[in-house]
Amino acid sequence: MRMTRPSRQQPQSSGPLESGIGILMLAAFPLLLLLFQGPPVTAFTAVLMLSLFAVAVRLIHRGAAIAAAYDAAESAKAPRLPRKMIGSALLGLLVMILAGHHFVSLGMPLGLGVLGFGLGVAAFGRDPLTDKEGAPGEELRQLRTQETLDRIDAAITTAVADVAALGDAELSRRAEALQSGVMGLLNAISQDPLAARRLRKPVARFLDLLGKENARLIDAWNTDDRLRARRRYLGRLTALGEAFEDRLRKAGAEQGRDAYDVEADLLWNRMVDKQVA
C-alpha cells in the first residue's frame, strides 16, 4: 500500500495576457496616439493618463493573484488593501477625465466614470473582504491520521476476509488477532504525527508482505502442499506481528516515550490478541 502525504496545490500565477487583463490593455492604444498628435500639453496629458492606467492594471492584476491564492487556501486572511476595487476605481476616474473633454456639465462624465467602475468590478470581481477560517491545524492532522488508519484497517480486513474464505477457523482467528494487534499498535503510536510519519514505510512493507503471504497460501490451498503452506503461513503471521512490534518499540523511543509506556501499550495489545484468539 502506498501512502502519500496530502499536498495542497498552489495556484499558478497568471500573466496579464492569461488573466484577461490583456484585453483591457487594448484600451490604452487611443492614449498612445495622443503622444504623437496635438501640442505638447496633449502629449503630457496622455503620459499622465497612461501612468494612471498602468497603475490601475497593475493593481487589478495583483489583486486577482491574491484572490486566487485566497480561494485555493483552506484558511486565509482577507487582503488589507482591496487592490481590484481600487484599480477599478482608477479606471472609472480615467473614464471620467476623458469624458470631461466632451461634455459641458459634470453629470454625464461622472455617470460614465461610475459606469466604468462598475464594469471593472463586474469583469474582475471584488476583493475578499473577510477572513476564511479552515479546520484547526491539530484537528486537521487528526482527521488525516484517522483517514490513513481507516485505509490501513480496510486493507487488512480485505486480507483477513480472503483467509476466512478458505474455511479454516484457526487461520481466521490468527489473522483476526494479527489485525487487532496491528491496529491497536498503530492507534497507540499515531497519537504523535511525527511518529506516525515514521511508520509509513514499515506499514507499507507490512501490507505488501501480508498480501504476498495470502497469495501463496491461497495458491497452494487446493494442492497437495496445503498443510505445509498452512504451517508456513501461521509462522509468517507470527513473524510479521513480532517485527511490527519491534518497529513500534523503535518508534516509541524515537518520539521520546520511555520503555514503560511502550511496554504498557504492547501488553494491552497482547491482551486484545488473546481475547480475539
PDB file of C-alpha atoms in Angstrom:
ATOM      1  CA  MET A   1       0.000   0.000   0.000  1.00  0.00           C
ATOM      2  CA  ARG A   2       1.369   3.354  -0.916  1.00  0.00           C
ATOM      3  CA  MET A   3       0.641   6.292   1.320  1.00  0.00           C
ATOM      4  CA  THR A   4       1.371   9.776   0.186  1.00  0.00           C
ATOM      5  CA  ARG A   5       1.277  12.957   2.101  1.00  0.00           C
ATOM      6  CA  PRO A   6      -1.643  15.129   1.097  1.00  0.00           C
ATOM      7  CA  SER A   7      -0.404  18.189  -0.550  1.00  0.00           C
ATOM      8  CA  ARG A   8      -2.033  21.482  -1.084  1.00  0.00           C
ATOM      9  CA  GLN A   9      -1.934  22.782  -4.622  1.00  0.00           C
ATOM     10  CA  GLN A  10      -0.607  26.254  -5.077  1.00  0.00           C
ATOM     11  CA  PRO A  11      -2.459  28.487  -7.516  1.00  0.00           C
ATOM     12  CA  GLN A  12      -0.489  29.241 -10.616  1.00  0.00           C
ATOM     13  CA  SER A  13       0.153  32.910 -11.119  1.00  0.00           C
ATOM     14  CA  SER A  14      -1.116  34.099 -14.453  1.00  0.00           C
ATOM     15  CA  GLY A  15       0.360  36.851 -16.535  1.00  0.00           C
ATOM     16  CA  PRO A  16      -1.622  39.844 -17.721  1.00  0.00           C
ATOM     17  CA  LEU A  17      -2.437  38.265 -21.078  1.00  0.00           C
ATOM     18  CA  GLU A  18      -3.557  34.995 -19.442  1.00  0.00           C
ATOM     19  CA  SER A  19      -5.906  36.607 -16.925  1.00  0.00           C
ATOM     20  CA  GLY A  20      -7.971  38.643 -19.361  1.00  0.00           C
ATOM     21  CA  ILE A  21      -6.320  41.922 -18.419  1.00  0.00           C
ATOM     22  CA  GLY A  22      -4.613  41.892 -21.806  1.00  0.00           C
ATOM     23  CA  ILE A  23      -7.961  42.773 -23.366  1.00  0.00           C
ATOM     24  CA  LEU A  24      -8.208  45.760 -21.050  1.00  0.00           C
ATOM     25  CA  MET A  25      -4.760  46.912 -22.158  1.00  0.00           C
ATOM     26  CA  LEU A  26      -6.081  47.364 -25.681  1.00  0.00           C
ATOM     27  CA  ALA A  27      -7.952  50.408 -24.385  1.00  0.00           C
ATOM     28  CA  ALA A  28      -4.608  52.166 -23.934  1.00  0.00           C
ATOM     29  CA  PHE A  29      -3.924  52.422 -27.680  1.00  0.00           C
ATOM     30  CA  PRO A  30      -6.026  55.595 -28.190  1.00  0.00           C
ATOM     31  CA  LEU A  31      -3.984  57.215 -25.431  1.00  0.00           C
ATOM     32  CA  LEU A  32      -0.792  56.237 -27.229  1.00  0.00           C
ATOM     33  CA  LEU A  33      -1.985  58.115 -30.303  1.00  0.00           C
ATOM     34  CA  LEU A  34      -2.235  61.301 -28.248  1.00  0.00           C
ATOM     35  CA  LEU A  35       1.527  61.166 -27.723  1.00  0.00           C
ATOM     36  CA  PHE A  36       2.062  61.823 -31.424  1.00  0.00           C
ATOM     37  CA  GLN A  37      -0.849  64.154 -32.116  1.00  0.00           C
ATOM     38  CA  GLY A  38      -1.570  67.652 -30.905  1.00  0.00           C
ATOM     39  CA  PRO A  39       0.517  70.105 -28.876  1.00  0.00           C
ATOM     40  CA  PRO A  40       2.980  69.155 -26.115  1.00  0.00           C
ATOM     41  CA  VAL A  41       0.302  69.732 -23.481  1.00  0.00           C
ATOM     42  CA  THR A  42      -1.776  66.960 -25.041  1.00  0.00           C
ATOM     43  CA  ALA A  43       1.214  64.614 -25.017  1.00  0.00           C
ATOM     44  CA  PHE A  44       1.880  65.416 -21.355  1.00  0.00           C
ATOM     45  CA  THR A  45      -1.765  64.694 -20.537  1.00  0.00           C
ATOM     46  CA  ALA A  46      -1.512  61.393 -22.397  1.00  0.00           C
ATOM     47  CA  VAL A  47       1.529  60.421 -20.316  1.00  0.00           C
ATOM     48  CA  LEU A  48      -0.394  61.109 -17.103  1.00  0.00           C
ATOM     49  CA  MET A  49      -3.384  59.114 -18.353  1.00  0.00           C
ATOM     50  CA  LEU A  50      -1.161  56.195 -19.352  1.00  0.00           C
ATOM     51  CA  SER A  51       0.515  56.245 -15.944  1.00  0.00           C
ATOM     52  CA  LEU A  52      -2.872  56.176 -14.223  1.00  0.00           C
ATOM     53  CA  PHE A  53      -3.978  53.346 -16.489  1.00  0.00           C
ATOM     54  CA  ALA A  54      -0.797  51.337 -15.786  1.00  0.00           C
ATOM     55  CA  VAL A  55      -1.290  51.684 -12.018  1.00  0.00           C
ATOM     56  CA  ALA A  56      -4.904  50.516 -12.353  1.00  0.00           C
ATOM     57  CA  VAL A  57      -3.923  47.473 -14.432  1.00  0.00           C
ATOM     58  CA  ARG A  58      -1.144  46.571 -12.005  1.00  0.00           C
ATOM     59  CA  LEU A  59      -3.476  46.764  -9.014  1.00  0.00           C
ATOM     60  CA  ILE A  60      -6.125  44.631 -10.713  1.00  0.00           C
ATOM     61  CA  HIS A  61      -3.583  42.027 -11.799  1.00  0.00           C
ATOM     62  CA  ARG A  62      -2.041  41.775  -8.336  1.00  0.00           C
ATOM     63  CA  GLY A  63      -5.456  41.693  -6.702  1.00  0.00           C
ATOM     64  CA  ALA A  64      -6.543  38.837  -8.978  1.00  0.00           C
ATOM     65  CA  ALA A  65      -3.463  36.799  -7.978  1.00  0.00           C
ATOM     66  CA  ILE A  66      -4.153  37.390  -4.272  1.00  0.00           C
ATOM     67  CA  ALA A  67      -7.811  36.438  -4.717  1.00  0.00           C
ATOM     68  CA  ALA A  68      -6.806  33.195  -6.468  1.00  0.00           C
ATOM     69  CA  ALA A  69      -4.475  32.284  -3.593  1.00  0.00           C
ATOM     70  CA  TYR A  70      -7.249  33.133  -1.125  1.00  0.00           C
ATOM     71  CA  ASP A  71      -9.704  30.826  -2.911  1.00  0.00           C
ATOM     72  CA  ALA A  72      -7.192  27.955  -3.049  1.00  0.00           C
ATOM     73  CA  ALA A  73      -6.225  28.141   0.635  1.00  0.00           C
ATOM     74  CA  GLU A  74      -8.143  26.301   3.340  1.00  0.00           C
ATOM     75  CA  SER A  75      -7.750  29.281   5.645  1.00  0.00           C
ATOM     76  CA  ALA A  76      -6.579  32.768   4.733  1.00  0.00           C
ATOM     77  CA  LYS A  77      -6.811  36.377   5.801  1.00  0.00           C
ATOM     78  CA  ALA A  78      -8.501  38.977   3.660  1.00  0.00           C
ATOM     79  CA  PRO A  79      -6.057  41.375   1.969  1.00  0.00           C
ATOM     80  CA  ARG A  80      -5.633  44.675   3.762  1.00  0.00           C
ATOM     81  CA  LEU A  81      -5.746  46.626   0.509  1.00  0.00           C
ATOM     82  CA  PRO A  82      -8.655  45.915  -1.902  1.00  0.00           C
ATOM     83  CA  ARG A  83      -6.475  46.164  -4.987  1.00  0.00           C
ATOM     84  CA  LYS A  84      -9.062  45.147  -7.571  1.00  0.00           C
ATOM     85  CA  MET A  85     -11.581  47.646  -6.231  1.00  0.00           C
ATOM     86  CA  ILE A  86      -9.007  50.439  -6.209  1.00  0.00           C
ATOM     87  CA  GLY A  87      -7.880  49.528  -9.721  1.00  0.00           C
ATOM     88  CA  SER A  88     -11.470  49.600 -10.958  1.00  0.00           C
ATOM     89  CA  ALA A  89     -11.966  52.975  -9.266  1.00  0.00           C
ATOM     90  CA  LEU A  90      -8.899  54.338 -11.079  1.00  0.00           C
ATOM     91  CA  LEU A  91     -10.324  53.085 -14.365  1.00  0.00           C
ATOM     92  CA  GLY A  92     -13.572  54.879 -13.576  1.00  0.00           C
ATOM     93  CA  LEU A  93     -11.623  58.055 -12.791  1.00  0.00           C
ATOM     94  CA  LEU A  94      -9.773  57.746 -16.087  1.00  0.00           C
ATOM     95  CA  VAL A  95     -13.050  57.370 -17.984  1.00  0.00           C
ATOM     96  CA  MET A  96     -14.485  60.402 -16.204  1.00  0.00           C
ATOM     97  CA  ILE A  97     -11.458  62.558 -17.067  1.00  0.00           C
ATOM     98  CA  LEU A  98     -11.516  61.530 -20.719  1.00  0.00           C
ATOM     99  CA  ALA A  99     -15.269  62.100 -20.953  1.00  0.00           C
ATOM    100  CA  GLY A 100     -14.942  65.525 -19.333  1.00  0.00           C
ATOM    101  CA  HIS A 101     -13.437  66.926 -22.535  1.00  0.00           C
ATOM    102  CA  HIS A 102     -16.608  66.144 -24.475  1.00  0.00           C
ATOM    103  CA  PHE A 103     -19.351  67.405 -22.148  1.00  0.00           C
ATOM    104  CA  VAL A 104     -20.061  70.804 -20.663  1.00  0.00           C
ATOM    105  CA  SER A 105     -21.718  69.585 -17.473  1.00  0.00           C
ATOM    106  CA  LEU A 106     -20.136  67.267 -14.913  1.00  0.00           C
ATOM    107  CA  GLY A 107     -23.118  64.923 -14.604  1.00  0.00           C
ATOM    108  CA  MET A 108     -22.510  62.870 -17.732  1.00  0.00           C
ATOM    109  CA  PRO A 109     -18.738  62.346 -17.176  1.00  0.00           C
ATOM    110  CA  LEU A 110     -19.433  61.408 -13.561  1.00  0.00           C
ATOM    111  CA  GLY A 111     -22.050  58.874 -14.648  1.00  0.00           C
ATOM    112  CA  LEU A 112     -19.672  57.374 -17.200  1.00  0.00           C
ATOM    113  CA  GLY A 113     -16.971  57.156 -14.544  1.00  0.00           C
ATOM    114  CA  VAL A 114     -19.306  55.280 -12.194  1.00  0.00           C
ATOM    115  CA  LEU A 115     -20.251  53.009 -15.087  1.00  0.00           C
ATOM    116  CA  GLY A 116     -16.573  52.323 -15.801  1.00  0.00           C
ATOM    117  CA  PHE A 117     -16.005  51.459 -12.140  1.00  0.00           C
ATOM    118  CA  GLY A 118     -18.990  49.110 -12.134  1.00  0.00           C
ATOM    119  CA  LEU A 119     -17.867  47.376 -15.309  1.00  0.00           C
ATOM    120  CA  GLY A 120     -14.392  46.900 -13.828  1.00  0.00           C
ATOM    121  CA  VAL A 121     -15.835  45.268 -10.710  1.00  0.00           C
ATOM    122  CA  ALA A 122     -18.144  43.105 -12.829  1.00  0.00           C
ATOM    123  CA  ALA A 123     -15.268  41.996 -15.062  1.00  0.00           C
ATOM    124  CA  PHE A 124     -12.593  41.295 -12.439  1.00  0.00           C
ATOM    125  CA  GLY A 125     -14.647  40.676  -9.314  1.00  0.00           C
ATOM    126  CA  ARG A 126     -14.392  42.005  -5.795  1.00  0.00           C
ATOM    127  CA  ASP A 127     -11.549  41.521  -3.370  1.00  0.00           C
ATOM    128  CA  PRO A 128     -12.032  39.099  -0.449  1.00  0.00           C
ATOM    129  CA  LEU A 129     -13.370  41.173   2.423  1.00  0.00           C
ATOM    130  CA  THR A 130     -13.478  38.636   5.266  1.00  0.00           C
ATOM    131  CA  ASP A 131     -11.016  36.128   6.686  1.00  0.00           C
ATOM    132  CA  LYS A 132     -11.569  32.489   5.746  1.00  0.00           C
ATOM    133  CA  GLU A 133     -11.146  30.065   8.609  1.00  0.00           C
ATOM    134  CA  GLY A 134     -10.399  26.429   7.815  1.00  0.00           C
ATOM    135  CA  ALA A 135     -10.137  23.469  10.120  1.00  0.00           C
ATOM    136  CA  PRO A 136      -7.696  23.998  13.026  1.00  0.00           C
ATOM    137  CA  GLY A 137      -4.257  22.557  12.396  1.00  0.00           C
ATOM    138  CA  GLU A 138      -4.428  19.929  15.142  1.00  0.00           C
ATOM    139  CA  GLU A 139      -7.943  18.863  14.186  1.00  0.00           C
ATOM    140  CA  LEU A 140      -6.926  18.594  10.533  1.00  0.00           C
ATOM    141  CA  ARG A 141      -3.882  16.456  11.383  1.00  0.00           C
ATOM    142  CA  GLN A 142      -6.009  14.126  13.489  1.00  0.00           C
ATOM    143  CA  LEU A 143      -8.549  13.825  10.688  1.00  0.00           C
ATOM    144  CA  ARG A 144      -5.867  12.905   8.153  1.00  0.00           C
ATOM    145  CA  THR A 145      -4.297  10.416  10.558  1.00  0.00           C
ATOM    146  CA  GLN A 146      -7.660   8.760  11.160  1.00  0.00           C
ATOM    147  CA  GLU A 147      -8.318   8.564   7.418  1.00  0.00           C
ATOM    148  CA  THR A 148      -4.951   6.835   6.960  1.00  0.00           C
ATOM    149  CA  LEU A 149      -5.707   4.382   9.770  1.00  0.00           C
ATOM    150  CA  ASP A 150      -9.088   3.617   8.209  1.00  0.00           C
ATOM    151  CA  ARG A 151      -7.433   2.824   4.869  1.00  0.00           C
ATOM    152  CA  ILE A 152      -4.910   0.518   6.563  1.00  0.00           C
ATOM    153  CA  ASP A 153      -7.671  -1.230   8.507  1.00  0.00           C
ATOM    154  CA  ALA A 154      -9.681  -1.701   5.306  1.00  0.00           C
ATOM    155  CA  ALA A 155      -6.669  -3.243   3.539  1.00  0.00           C
ATOM    156  CA  ILE A 156      -6.019  -5.687   6.400  1.00  0.00           C
ATOM    157  CA  THR A 157      -9.741  -6.506   6.621  1.00  0.00           C
ATOM    158  CA  THR A 158      -9.687  -7.492   2.955  1.00  0.00           C
ATOM    159  CA  ALA A 159      -6.702  -9.774   3.570  1.00  0.00           C
ATOM    160  CA  VAL A 160      -8.405 -11.359   6.596  1.00  0.00           C
ATOM    161  CA  ALA A 161     -11.572 -11.926   4.562  1.00  0.00           C
ATOM    162  CA  ASP A 162      -9.553 -13.729   1.883  1.00  0.00           C
ATOM    163  CA  VAL A 163      -8.157 -16.085   4.523  1.00  0.00           C
ATOM    164  CA  ALA A 164     -11.573 -16.589   6.124  1.00  0.00           C
ATOM    165  CA  ALA A 165     -12.956 -17.650   2.746  1.00  0.00           C
ATOM    166  CA  LEU A 166     -10.735 -20.749   2.928  1.00  0.00           C
ATOM    167  CA  GLY A 167     -12.882 -22.092   5.772  1.00  0.00           C
ATOM    168  CA  ASP A 168     -10.046 -22.735   8.250  1.00  0.00           C
ATOM    169  CA  ALA A 169     -11.097 -21.484  11.697  1.00  0.00           C
ATOM    170  CA  GLU A 170      -7.554 -21.423  13.126  1.00  0.00           C
ATOM    171  CA  LEU A 171      -6.208 -19.364  10.231  1.00  0.00           C
ATOM    172  CA  SER A 172      -9.113 -16.946  10.554  1.00  0.00           C
ATOM    173  CA  ARG A 173      -8.555 -16.469  14.293  1.00  0.00           C
ATOM    174  CA  ARG A 174      -4.831 -15.879  13.854  1.00  0.00           C
ATOM    175  CA  ALA A 175      -5.374 -13.406  11.021  1.00  0.00           C
ATOM    176  CA  GLU A 176      -8.008 -11.512  13.016  1.00  0.00           C
ATOM    177  CA  ALA A 177      -5.719 -11.445  16.055  1.00  0.00           C
ATOM    178  CA  LEU A 178      -2.923 -10.023  13.910  1.00  0.00           C
ATOM    179  CA  GLN A 179      -5.254  -7.348  12.564  1.00  0.00           C
ATOM    180  CA  SER A 180      -6.396  -6.399  16.055  1.00  0.00           C
ATOM    181  CA  GLY A 181      -2.836  -6.208  17.329  1.00  0.00           C
ATOM    182  CA  VAL A 182      -1.519  -4.195  14.395  1.00  0.00           C
ATOM    183  CA  MET A 183      -4.363  -1.675  14.509  1.00  0.00           C
ATOM    184  CA  GLY A 184      -4.001  -1.348  18.272  1.00  0.00           C
ATOM    185  CA  LEU A 185      -0.303  -0.586  17.900  1.00  0.00           C
ATOM    186  CA  LEU A 186      -0.962   1.901  15.119  1.00  0.00           C
ATOM    187  CA  ASN A 187      -3.642   3.694  17.109  1.00  0.00           C
ATOM    188  CA  ALA A 188      -1.290   3.935  20.079  1.00  0.00           C
ATOM    189  CA  ILE A 189       1.691   5.283  18.172  1.00  0.00           C
ATOM    190  CA  SER A 190      -0.248   7.531  15.768  1.00  0.00           C
ATOM    191  CA  GLN A 191      -1.131   9.970  18.529  1.00  0.00           C
ATOM    192  CA  ASP A 192       2.142  11.675  17.633  1.00  0.00           C
ATOM    193  CA  PRO A 193       2.046  12.901  13.981  1.00  0.00           C
ATOM    194  CA  LEU A 194       5.847  12.718  13.691  1.00  0.00           C
ATOM    195  CA  ALA A 195       5.921   9.102  14.846  1.00  0.00           C
ATOM    196  CA  ALA A 196       3.041   8.277  12.501  1.00  0.00           C
ATOM    197  CA  ARG A 197       5.049   9.615   9.555  1.00  0.00           C
ATOM    198  CA  ARG A 198       7.997   7.415  10.532  1.00  0.00           C
ATOM    199  CA  LEU A 199       5.760   4.342  10.350  1.00  0.00           C
ATOM    200  CA  ARG A 200       4.615   4.880   6.765  1.00  0.00           C
ATOM    201  CA  LYS A 201       7.290   2.728   5.163  1.00  0.00           C
ATOM    202  CA  PRO A 202       7.068  -0.095   7.754  1.00  0.00           C
ATOM    203  CA  VAL A 203       3.278  -0.190   7.366  1.00  0.00           C
ATOM    204  CA  ALA A 204       3.529  -0.270   3.578  1.00  0.00           C
ATOM    205  CA  ARG A 205       6.086  -3.082   3.847  1.00  0.00           C
ATOM    206  CA  PHE A 206       3.871  -4.996   6.273  1.00  0.00           C
ATOM    207  CA  LEU A 207       0.854  -4.782   3.959  1.00  0.00           C
ATOM    208  CA  ASP A 208       2.956  -5.870   0.995  1.00  0.00           C
ATOM    209  CA  LEU A 209       4.309  -8.931   2.838  1.00  0.00           C
ATOM    210  CA  LEU A 210       0.866  -9.846   4.157  1.00  0.00           C
ATOM    211  CA  GLY A 211      -0.569  -9.701   0.651  1.00  0.00           C
ATOM    212  CA  LYS A 212       2.188 -11.931  -0.704  1.00  0.00           C
ATOM    213  CA  GLU A 213       1.728 -14.497   2.074  1.00  0.00           C
ATOM    214  CA  ASN A 214      -2.017 -14.551   1.463  1.00  0.00           C
ATOM    215  CA  ALA A 215      -1.451 -15.115  -2.241  1.00  0.00           C
ATOM    216  CA  ARG A 216       0.931 -18.027  -1.573  1.00  0.00           C
ATOM    217  CA  LEU A 217      -1.496 -19.639   0.854  1.00  0.00           C
ATOM    218  CA  ILE A 218      -4.469 -19.306  -1.496  1.00  0.00           C
ATOM    219  CA  ASP A 219      -2.492 -20.632  -4.466  1.00  0.00           C
ATOM    220  CA  ALA A 220      -1.405 -23.724  -2.512  1.00  0.00           C
ATOM    221  CA  TRP A 221      -4.714 -24.345  -0.755  1.00  0.00           C
ATOM    222  CA  ASN A 222      -6.177 -26.713  -3.347  1.00  0.00           C
ATOM    223  CA  THR A 223      -2.928 -28.592  -3.916  1.00  0.00           C
ATOM    224  CA  ASP A 224      -1.059 -31.356  -2.119  1.00  0.00           C
ATOM    225  CA  ASP A 225       1.110 -28.678  -0.497  1.00  0.00           C
ATOM    226  CA  ARG A 226      -1.768 -27.318   1.610  1.00  0.00           C
ATOM    227  CA  LEU A 227      -0.515 -28.451   5.033  1.00  0.00           C
ATOM    228  CA  ARG A 228       2.985 -27.121   4.513  1.00  0.00           C
ATOM    229  CA  ALA A 229       1.607 -23.838   3.165  1.00  0.00           C
ATOM    230  CA  ARG A 230      -0.680 -23.602   6.199  1.00  0.00           C
ATOM    231  CA  ARG A 231       2.196 -24.107   8.658  1.00  0.00           C
ATOM    232  CA  ARG A 232       4.310 -21.612   6.786  1.00  0.00           C
ATOM    233  CA  TYR A 233       1.511 -19.045   6.801  1.00  0.00           C
ATOM    234  CA  LEU A 234       0.993 -19.366  10.563  1.00  0.00           C
ATOM    235  CA  GLY A 235       4.713 -18.927  11.135  1.00  0.00           C
ATOM    236  CA  ARG A 236       4.845 -15.897   8.867  1.00  0.00           C
ATOM    237  CA  LEU A 237       1.914 -14.283  10.684  1.00  0.00           C
ATOM    238  CA  THR A 238       3.792 -14.629  13.968  1.00  0.00           C
ATOM    239  CA  ALA A 239       6.966 -13.212  12.431  1.00  0.00           C
ATOM    240  CA  LEU A 240       5.112 -10.264  10.908  1.00  0.00           C
ATOM    241  CA  GLY A 241       3.468  -9.436  14.227  1.00  0.00           C
ATOM    242  CA  GLU A 242       6.746  -9.593  16.136  1.00  0.00           C
ATOM    243  CA  ALA A 243       8.570  -7.493  13.539  1.00  0.00           C
ATOM    244  CA  PHE A 244       5.883  -4.833  13.683  1.00  0.00           C
ATOM    245  CA  GLU A 245       6.040  -4.857  17.482  1.00  0.00           C
ATOM    246  CA  ASP A 246       9.802  -4.285  17.339  1.00  0.00           C
ATOM    247  CA  ARG A 247       9.277  -1.371  14.978  1.00  0.00           C
ATOM    248  CA  LEU A 248       6.818   0.101  17.454  1.00  0.00           C
ATOM    249  CA  ARG A 249       9.458  -0.046  20.177  1.00  0.00           C
ATOM    250  CA  LYS A 250      11.852   1.924  17.995  1.00  0.00           C
ATOM    251  CA  ALA A 251       9.179   4.463  17.045  1.00  0.00           C
ATOM    252  CA  GLY A 252       8.278   4.938  20.701  1.00  0.00           C
ATOM    253  CA  ALA A 253      11.920   5.526  21.604  1.00  0.00           C
ATOM    254  CA  GLU A 254      12.344   7.986  18.730  1.00  0.00           C
ATOM    255  CA  GLN A 255       9.392  10.071  19.916  1.00  0.00           C
ATOM    256  CA  GLY A 256      10.804  10.234  23.453  1.00  0.00           C
ATOM    257  CA  ARG A 257       8.487   7.773  25.195  1.00  0.00           C
ATOM    258  CA  ASP A 258      10.055   5.720  27.961  1.00  0.00           C
ATOM    259  CA  ALA A 259      10.218   1.941  27.870  1.00  0.00           C
ATOM    260  CA  TYR A 260       7.430   1.573  30.454  1.00  0.00           C
ATOM    261  CA  ASP A 261       4.873   3.362  28.257  1.00  0.00           C
ATOM    262  CA  VAL A 262       5.818   1.291  25.235  1.00  0.00           C
ATOM    263  CA  GLU A 263       5.633  -1.974  27.179  1.00  0.00           C
ATOM    264  CA  ALA A 264       2.235  -0.977  28.596  1.00  0.00           C
ATOM    265  CA  ASP A 265       0.873  -0.453  25.094  1.00  0.00           C
ATOM    266  CA  LEU A 266       2.316  -3.744  23.903  1.00  0.00           C
ATOM    267  CA  LEU A 267       0.886  -5.624  26.905  1.00  0.00           C
ATOM    268  CA  TRP A 268      -2.537  -4.148  26.288  1.00  0.00           C
ATOM    269  CA  ASN A 269      -2.480  -5.210  22.652  1.00  0.00           C
ATOM    270  CA  ARG A 270      -1.333  -8.726  23.593  1.00  0.00           C
ATOM    271  CA  MET A 271      -4.369  -8.969  25.883  1.00  0.00           C
ATOM    272  CA  VAL A 272      -6.590  -7.937  22.980  1.00  0.00           C
ATOM    273  CA  ASP A 273      -4.954 -10.563  20.764  1.00  0.00           C
ATOM    274  CA  LYS A 274      -5.639 -13.312  23.323  1.00  0.00           C
ATOM    275  CA  GLN A 275      -9.268 -12.279  23.660  1.00  0.00           C
ATOM    276  CA  VAL A 276      -9.717 -12.448  19.886  1.00  0.00           C
ATOM    277  CA  ALA A 277      -7.928 -15.783  19.663  1.00  0.00           C
TER     278      ALA A 277
END
